[in-house]
Amino acid sequence: MTAEAATRRSRITPEREAELYEAVLDLLREVGYDALTMDAVAVRTRASKATLYRQWGGKAELVVKALRSQKPQFDEIDTGSLRGDLHQMAVRDDDCHMEQNSALMRGLMVAVHANPDLLAAFKEWIVAPELSGLDRLLQRAVDRGEIRADNPALGYVIHMLIGAFATRSLIDEEPPTQAYLTSYVDAVVLPALSA
């Protein structure tokens, strides 16, 4: 934890934090990242801007931590098999949340490339934990003998998974669903890892 983060210790209850995050995500869906302001968050959540800045430092960190709060952690996934773990990943969100999050992430990807603060926060709070969790999940499969340690597809699993999620609406004009993602895991990811 950085010294700056340590000075922003929470005085907010977990319930209030969850309420704030939900409001931030609702605003983000309504207006997009660029139009979202700390003033609007303060009004929507009935919180002071000073509290918001003290707790989160700025819009980028607040938005990314709100996104992170909605994602179940990889460390919670350990079914004992690679297929089971990947299926569990695919169904972490219900279909309704996946549809909402798909639209939200498409909008955020544009903003990430135009906002260095958002990109840095996104890498720190979303990308790094996801990669670390996926690496541990895959290492367990290697240790169980389900994947060869030198399988070249290991380095591309995250790309395959994100690609399935991100391109579903672009190519098929449909939102990602649990059924789609689990069938993708069986048809694409597992065969690549068993090669």
PDB file of C-alpha atoms in Angstrom:
ATOM      1  CA  MET A   1       0.000   0.000   0.000  1.00  0.00           C
ATOM      2  CA  THR A   2       1.396   3.404  -0.921  1.00  0.00           C
ATOM      3  CA  ALA A   3       1.795   6.144   1.680  1.00  0.00           C
ATOM      4  CA  GLU A   4      -0.871   8.140  -0.154  1.00  0.00           C
ATOM      5  CA  ALA A   5      -3.301   5.228  -0.041  1.00  0.00           C
ATOM      6  CA  ALA A   6      -2.530   4.632   3.624  1.00  0.00           C
ATOM      7  CA  THR A   7      -3.525   8.208   4.431  1.00  0.00           C
ATOM      8  CA  ARG A   8      -6.873   7.613   2.738  1.00  0.00           C
ATOM      9  CA  ARG A   9      -8.028   5.069   5.298  1.00  0.00           C
ATOM     10  CA  SER A  10     -11.678   4.235   5.059  1.00  0.00           C
ATOM     11  CA  ARG A  11     -14.191   5.718   7.416  1.00  0.00           C
ATOM     12  CA  ILE A  12     -16.892   4.444   5.122  1.00  0.00           C
ATOM     13  CA  THR A  13     -18.735   1.272   6.055  1.00  0.00           C
ATOM     14  CA  PRO A  14     -18.629  -1.592   3.555  1.00  0.00           C
ATOM     15  CA  GLU A  15     -22.367  -1.116   2.959  1.00  0.00           C
ATOM     16  CA  ARG A  16     -21.919   2.585   2.207  1.00  0.00           C
ATOM     17  CA  GLU A  17     -18.951   1.820  -0.034  1.00  0.00           C
ATOM     18  CA  ALA A  18     -21.038  -0.700  -2.018  1.00  0.00           C
ATOM     19  CA  GLU A  19     -23.819   1.891  -2.325  1.00  0.00           C
ATOM     20  CA  LEU A  20     -21.321   4.491  -3.614  1.00  0.00           C
ATOM     21  CA  TYR A  21     -19.849   2.057  -6.119  1.00  0.00           C
ATOM     22  CA  GLU A  22     -23.280   1.128  -7.445  1.00  0.00           C
ATOM     23  CA  ALA A  23     -24.136   4.814  -7.893  1.00  0.00           C
ATOM     24  CA  VAL A  24     -20.853   5.445  -9.706  1.00  0.00           C
ATOM     25  CA  LEU A  25     -21.503   2.552 -12.093  1.00  0.00           C
ATOM     26  CA  ASP A  26     -25.051   3.773 -12.725  1.00  0.00           C
ATOM     27  CA  LEU A  27     -23.731   7.253 -13.540  1.00  0.00           C
ATOM     28  CA  LEU A  28     -21.032   5.774 -15.729  1.00  0.00           C
ATOM     29  CA  ARG A  29     -23.639   3.848 -17.718  1.00  0.00           C
ATOM     30  CA  GLU A  30     -25.771   6.991 -18.040  1.00  0.00           C
ATOM     31  CA  VAL A  31     -23.170   9.576 -19.072  1.00  0.00           C
ATOM     32  CA  GLY A  32     -19.893   7.780 -19.831  1.00  0.00           C
ATOM     33  CA  TYR A  33     -16.489   8.340 -18.291  1.00  0.00           C
ATOM     34  CA  ASP A  34     -15.668  11.718 -19.793  1.00  0.00           C
ATOM     35  CA  ALA A  35     -18.931  13.337 -18.663  1.00  0.00           C
ATOM     36  CA  LEU A  36     -18.857  11.752 -15.203  1.00  0.00           C
ATOM     37  CA  THR A  37     -17.770  14.294 -12.594  1.00  0.00           C
ATOM     38  CA  MET A  38     -16.977  14.071  -8.920  1.00  0.00           C
ATOM     39  CA  ASP A  39     -19.664  16.748  -8.434  1.00  0.00           C
ATOM     40  CA  ALA A  40     -22.245  14.454 -10.022  1.00  0.00           C
ATOM     41  CA  VAL A  41     -21.069  11.528  -7.891  1.00  0.00           C
ATOM     42  CA  ALA A  42     -21.288  13.674  -4.763  1.00  0.00           C
ATOM     43  CA  VAL A  43     -24.844  14.736  -5.592  1.00  0.00           C
ATOM     44  CA  ARG A  44     -25.972  11.226  -6.565  1.00  0.00           C
ATOM     45  CA  THR A  45     -24.481   9.629  -3.469  1.00  0.00           C
ATOM     46  CA  ARG A  46     -25.162  12.464  -1.019  1.00  0.00           C
ATOM     47  CA  ALA A  47     -21.469  12.502  -0.117  1.00  0.00           C
ATOM     48  CA  SER A  48     -19.108  15.430   0.063  1.00  0.00           C
ATOM     49  CA  LYS A  49     -16.526  15.861  -2.679  1.00  0.00           C
ATOM     50  CA  ALA A  50     -13.899  16.112   0.052  1.00  0.00           C
ATOM     51  CA  THR A  51     -14.850  12.620   1.261  1.00  0.00           C
ATOM     52  CA  LEU A  52     -14.721  11.240  -2.262  1.00  0.00           C
ATOM     53  CA  TYR A  53     -11.286  12.734  -2.955  1.00  0.00           C
ATOM     54  CA  ARG A  54      -9.956  11.695   0.460  1.00  0.00           C
ATOM     55  CA  GLN A  55     -11.162   8.124  -0.027  1.00  0.00           C
ATOM     56  CA  TRP A  56     -10.352   7.602  -3.721  1.00  0.00           C
ATOM     57  CA  GLY A  57      -8.031  10.392  -4.789  1.00  0.00           C
ATOM     58  CA  GLY A  58      -9.880  11.109  -8.007  1.00  0.00           C
ATOM     59  CA  LYS A  59     -12.328   9.993 -10.647  1.00  0.00           C
ATOM     60  CA  ALA A  60     -10.109   7.359 -12.256  1.00  0.00           C
ATOM     61  CA  GLU A  61      -9.472   5.427  -9.045  1.00  0.00           C
ATOM     62  CA  LEU A  62     -13.113   5.724  -7.946  1.00  0.00           C
ATOM     63  CA  VAL A  63     -14.408   4.396 -11.263  1.00  0.00           C
ATOM     64  CA  VAL A  64     -11.951   1.513 -11.456  1.00  0.00           C
ATOM     65  CA  LYS A  65     -12.507   0.463  -7.847  1.00  0.00           C
ATOM     66  CA  ALA A  66     -16.254   0.573  -8.474  1.00  0.00           C
ATOM     67  CA  LEU A  67     -15.708  -1.779 -11.427  1.00  0.00           C
ATOM     68  CA  ARG A  68     -13.444  -4.015  -9.348  1.00  0.00           C
ATOM     69  CA  SER A  69     -16.049  -4.267  -6.596  1.00  0.00           C
ATOM     70  CA  GLN A  70     -18.411  -5.966  -9.053  1.00  0.00           C
ATOM     71  CA  LYS A  71     -15.945  -8.670 -10.102  1.00  0.00           C
ATOM     72  CA  PRO A  72     -15.677 -11.905  -8.147  1.00  0.00           C
ATOM     73  CA  GLN A  73     -12.048 -12.692  -7.390  1.00  0.00           C
ATOM     74  CA  PHE A  74     -10.130 -15.439  -9.191  1.00  0.00           C
ATOM     75  CA  ASP A  75      -8.831 -16.617  -5.831  1.00  0.00           C
ATOM     76  CA  GLU A  76     -12.361 -17.725  -5.015  1.00  0.00           C
ATOM     77  CA  ILE A  77     -12.252 -20.169  -7.961  1.00  0.00           C
ATOM     78  CA  ASP A  78     -10.726 -23.602  -7.390  1.00  0.00           C
ATOM     79  CA  THR A  79     -12.949 -26.463  -8.527  1.00  0.00           C
ATOM     80  CA  GLY A  80     -10.094 -28.960  -8.804  1.00  0.00           C
ATOM     81  CA  SER A  81     -10.056 -29.063 -12.605  1.00  0.00           C
ATOM     82  CA  LEU A  82      -9.075 -26.675 -15.367  1.00  0.00           C
ATOM     83  CA  ARG A  83     -12.400 -27.075 -17.154  1.00  0.00           C
ATOM     84  CA  GLY A  84     -14.312 -26.490 -13.926  1.00  0.00           C
ATOM     85  CA  ASP A  85     -12.251 -23.402 -13.087  1.00  0.00           C
ATOM     86  CA  LEU A  86     -12.673 -21.894 -16.561  1.00  0.00           C
ATOM     87  CA  HIS A  87     -16.402 -22.606 -16.525  1.00  0.00           C
ATOM     88  CA  GLN A  88     -16.653 -21.023 -13.082  1.00  0.00           C
ATOM     89  CA  MET A  89     -14.884 -17.943 -14.462  1.00  0.00           C
ATOM     90  CA  ALA A  90     -17.350 -17.796 -17.338  1.00  0.00           C
ATOM     91  CA  VAL A  91     -20.354 -17.780 -15.025  1.00  0.00           C
ATOM     92  CA  ARG A  92     -19.044 -15.329 -12.421  1.00  0.00           C
ATOM     93  CA  ASP A  93     -21.674 -12.844 -13.634  1.00  0.00           C
ATOM     94  CA  ASP A  94     -25.236 -13.578 -14.610  1.00  0.00           C
ATOM     95  CA  ASP A  95     -26.317 -12.789 -18.179  1.00  0.00           C
ATOM     96  CA  CYS A  96     -27.937  -9.473 -17.216  1.00  0.00           C
ATOM     97  CA  HIS A  97     -24.767  -8.202 -15.520  1.00  0.00           C
ATOM     98  CA  MET A  98     -22.652  -9.399 -18.446  1.00  0.00           C
ATOM     99  CA  GLU A  99     -24.781  -7.437 -20.887  1.00  0.00           C
ATOM    100  CA  GLN A 100     -24.545  -4.288 -18.738  1.00  0.00           C
ATOM    101  CA  ASN A 101     -20.826  -4.743 -18.186  1.00  0.00           C
ATOM    102  CA  SER A 102     -20.155  -5.416 -21.863  1.00  0.00           C
ATOM    103  CA  ALA A 103     -21.650  -2.066 -22.861  1.00  0.00           C
ATOM    104  CA  LEU A 104     -19.888  -0.343 -19.979  1.00  0.00           C
ATOM    105  CA  MET A 105     -16.498  -1.826 -20.874  1.00  0.00           C
ATOM    106  CA  ARG A 106     -16.835  -0.867 -24.550  1.00  0.00           C
ATOM    107  CA  GLY A 107     -17.307   2.753 -23.507  1.00  0.00           C
ATOM    108  CA  LEU A 108     -14.491   2.602 -20.990  1.00  0.00           C
ATOM    109  CA  MET A 109     -11.995   1.178 -23.472  1.00  0.00           C
ATOM    110  CA  VAL A 110     -12.268   4.371 -25.505  1.00  0.00           C
ATOM    111  CA  ALA A 111     -11.783   6.478 -22.371  1.00  0.00           C
ATOM    112  CA  VAL A 112      -8.827   4.369 -21.163  1.00  0.00           C
ATOM    113  CA  HIS A 113      -6.805   5.273 -24.245  1.00  0.00           C
ATOM    114  CA  ALA A 114      -7.498   8.989 -23.847  1.00  0.00           C
ATOM    115  CA  ASN A 115      -6.931   9.260 -20.071  1.00  0.00           C
ATOM    116  CA  PRO A 116      -3.536   8.247 -18.656  1.00  0.00           C
ATOM    117  CA  ASP A 117      -4.869   8.313 -15.066  1.00  0.00           C
ATOM    118  CA  LEU A 118      -7.672   5.935 -15.981  1.00  0.00           C
ATOM    119  CA  LEU A 119      -5.274   3.647 -17.865  1.00  0.00           C
ATOM    120  CA  ALA A 120      -2.904   3.493 -14.878  1.00  0.00           C
ATOM    121  CA  ALA A 121      -5.754   2.796 -12.437  1.00  0.00           C
ATOM    122  CA  PHE A 122      -7.263   0.218 -14.790  1.00  0.00           C
ATOM    123  CA  LYS A 123      -3.946  -1.637 -15.052  1.00  0.00           C
ATOM    124  CA  GLU A 124      -3.366  -1.520 -11.293  1.00  0.00           C
ATOM    125  CA  TRP A 125      -6.836  -2.459 -10.052  1.00  0.00           C
ATOM    126  CA  ILE A 126      -8.306  -4.569 -12.877  1.00  0.00           C
ATOM    127  CA  VAL A 127      -5.642  -5.954 -15.212  1.00  0.00           C
ATOM    128  CA  ALA A 128      -2.895  -6.853 -12.716  1.00  0.00           C
ATOM    129  CA  PRO A 129      -5.181  -8.711 -10.262  1.00  0.00           C
ATOM    130  CA  GLU A 130      -6.950 -10.539 -13.106  1.00  0.00           C
ATOM    131  CA  LEU A 131      -3.637 -11.622 -14.664  1.00  0.00           C
ATOM    132  CA  SER A 132      -2.238 -12.677 -11.315  1.00  0.00           C
ATOM    133  CA  GLY A 133      -5.354 -14.693 -10.481  1.00  0.00           C
ATOM    134  CA  LEU A 134      -5.445 -16.307 -13.906  1.00  0.00           C
ATOM    135  CA  ASP A 135      -1.742 -17.178 -13.658  1.00  0.00           C
ATOM    136  CA  ARG A 136      -2.376 -18.956 -10.330  1.00  0.00           C
ATOM    137  CA  LEU A 137      -5.398 -20.772 -11.791  1.00  0.00           C
ATOM    138  CA  LEU A 138      -3.347 -21.954 -14.785  1.00  0.00           C
ATOM    139  CA  GLN A 139      -0.372 -22.898 -12.600  1.00  0.00           C
ATOM    140  CA  ARG A 140      -2.623 -25.161 -10.539  1.00  0.00           C
ATOM    141  CA  ALA A 141      -3.663 -26.867 -13.802  1.00  0.00           C
ATOM    142  CA  VAL A 142       0.010 -27.280 -14.757  1.00  0.00           C
ATOM    143  CA  ASP A 143       0.750 -28.708 -11.298  1.00  0.00           C
ATOM    144  CA  ARG A 144      -2.131 -31.192 -11.686  1.00  0.00           C
ATOM    145  CA  GLY A 145      -0.740 -32.237 -15.083  1.00  0.00           C
ATOM    146  CA  GLU A 146      -3.687 -30.888 -17.084  1.00  0.00           C
ATOM    147  CA  ILE A 147      -1.497 -28.500 -19.116  1.00  0.00           C
ATOM    148  CA  ARG A 148       2.109 -28.817 -20.221  1.00  0.00           C
ATOM    149  CA  ALA A 149       4.233 -26.092 -18.648  1.00  0.00           C
ATOM    150  CA  ASP A 150       5.680 -25.246 -22.079  1.00  0.00           C
ATOM    151  CA  ASN A 151       2.311 -24.969 -23.848  1.00  0.00           C
ATOM    152  CA  PRO A 152       2.573 -21.812 -25.998  1.00  0.00           C
ATOM    153  CA  ALA A 153      -1.155 -21.057 -25.539  1.00  0.00           C
ATOM    154  CA  LEU A 154      -0.637 -20.356 -21.808  1.00  0.00           C
ATOM    155  CA  GLY A 155       0.472 -16.809 -22.588  1.00  0.00           C
ATOM    156  CA  TYR A 156      -2.663 -16.123 -24.611  1.00  0.00           C
ATOM    157  CA  VAL A 157      -5.469 -17.363 -22.365  1.00  0.00           C
ATOM    158  CA  ILE A 158      -6.375 -13.881 -21.134  1.00  0.00           C
ATOM    159  CA  HIS A 159      -6.469 -12.632 -24.721  1.00  0.00           C
ATOM    160  CA  MET A 160      -8.762 -15.483 -25.719  1.00  0.00           C
ATOM    161  CA  LEU A 161     -11.125 -14.836 -22.821  1.00  0.00           C
ATOM    162  CA  ILE A 162     -11.273 -11.072 -23.262  1.00  0.00           C
ATOM    163  CA  GLY A 163     -11.655 -11.505 -27.011  1.00  0.00           C
ATOM    164  CA  ALA A 164     -14.659 -13.785 -26.530  1.00  0.00           C
ATOM    165  CA  PHE A 165     -16.289 -11.290 -24.194  1.00  0.00           C
ATOM    166  CA  ALA A 166     -15.443  -8.154 -26.170  1.00  0.00           C
ATOM    167  CA  THR A 167     -16.203  -9.299 -29.687  1.00  0.00           C
ATOM    168  CA  ARG A 168     -19.476 -11.115 -29.036  1.00  0.00           C
ATOM    169  CA  SER A 169     -21.577  -7.976 -29.561  1.00  0.00           C
ATOM    170  CA  LEU A 170     -19.419  -6.723 -32.422  1.00  0.00           C
ATOM    171  CA  ILE A 171     -19.499  -9.899 -34.512  1.00  0.00           C
ATOM    172  CA  ASP A 172     -22.743 -11.568 -33.473  1.00  0.00           C
ATOM    173  CA  GLU A 173     -24.626  -8.435 -32.359  1.00  0.00           C
ATOM    174  CA  GLU A 174     -25.523 -10.252 -29.158  1.00  0.00           C
ATOM    175  CA  PRO A 175     -24.314  -9.764 -25.593  1.00  0.00           C
ATOM    176  CA  PRO A 176     -21.990 -12.321 -24.043  1.00  0.00           C
ATOM    177  CA  THR A 177     -23.847 -14.930 -21.997  1.00  0.00           C
ATOM    178  CA  GLN A 178     -22.865 -17.713 -19.651  1.00  0.00           C
ATOM    179  CA  ALA A 179     -23.807 -20.311 -22.260  1.00  0.00           C
ATOM    180  CA  TYR A 180     -21.754 -18.589 -24.953  1.00  0.00           C
ATOM    181  CA  LEU A 181     -18.681 -18.213 -22.744  1.00  0.00           C
ATOM    182  CA  THR A 182     -18.750 -21.785 -21.429  1.00  0.00           C
ATOM    183  CA  SER A 183     -19.131 -23.149 -24.960  1.00  0.00           C
ATOM    184  CA  TYR A 184     -16.240 -20.884 -26.054  1.00  0.00           C
ATOM    185  CA  VAL A 185     -14.080 -22.281 -23.256  1.00  0.00           C
ATOM    186  CA  ASP A 186     -14.864 -25.837 -24.407  1.00  0.00           C
ATOM    187  CA  ALA A 187     -14.434 -25.143 -28.149  1.00  0.00           C
ATOM    188  CA  VAL A 188     -11.445 -22.779 -28.114  1.00  0.00           C
ATOM    189  CA  VAL A 189      -9.586 -22.361 -24.822  1.00  0.00           C
ATOM    190  CA  LEU A 190      -9.402 -25.962 -23.612  1.00  0.00           C
ATOM    191  CA  PRO A 191      -8.337 -27.380 -27.011  1.00  0.00           C
ATOM    192  CA  ALA A 192      -5.593 -24.737 -27.246  1.00  0.00           C
ATOM    193  CA  LEU A 193      -4.357 -25.659 -23.772  1.00  0.00           C
ATOM    194  CA  SER A 194      -4.471 -29.402 -24.401  1.00  0.00           C
ATOM    195  CA  ALA A 195      -2.316 -29.197 -27.535  1.00  0.00           C
TER     196      ALA A 195
END
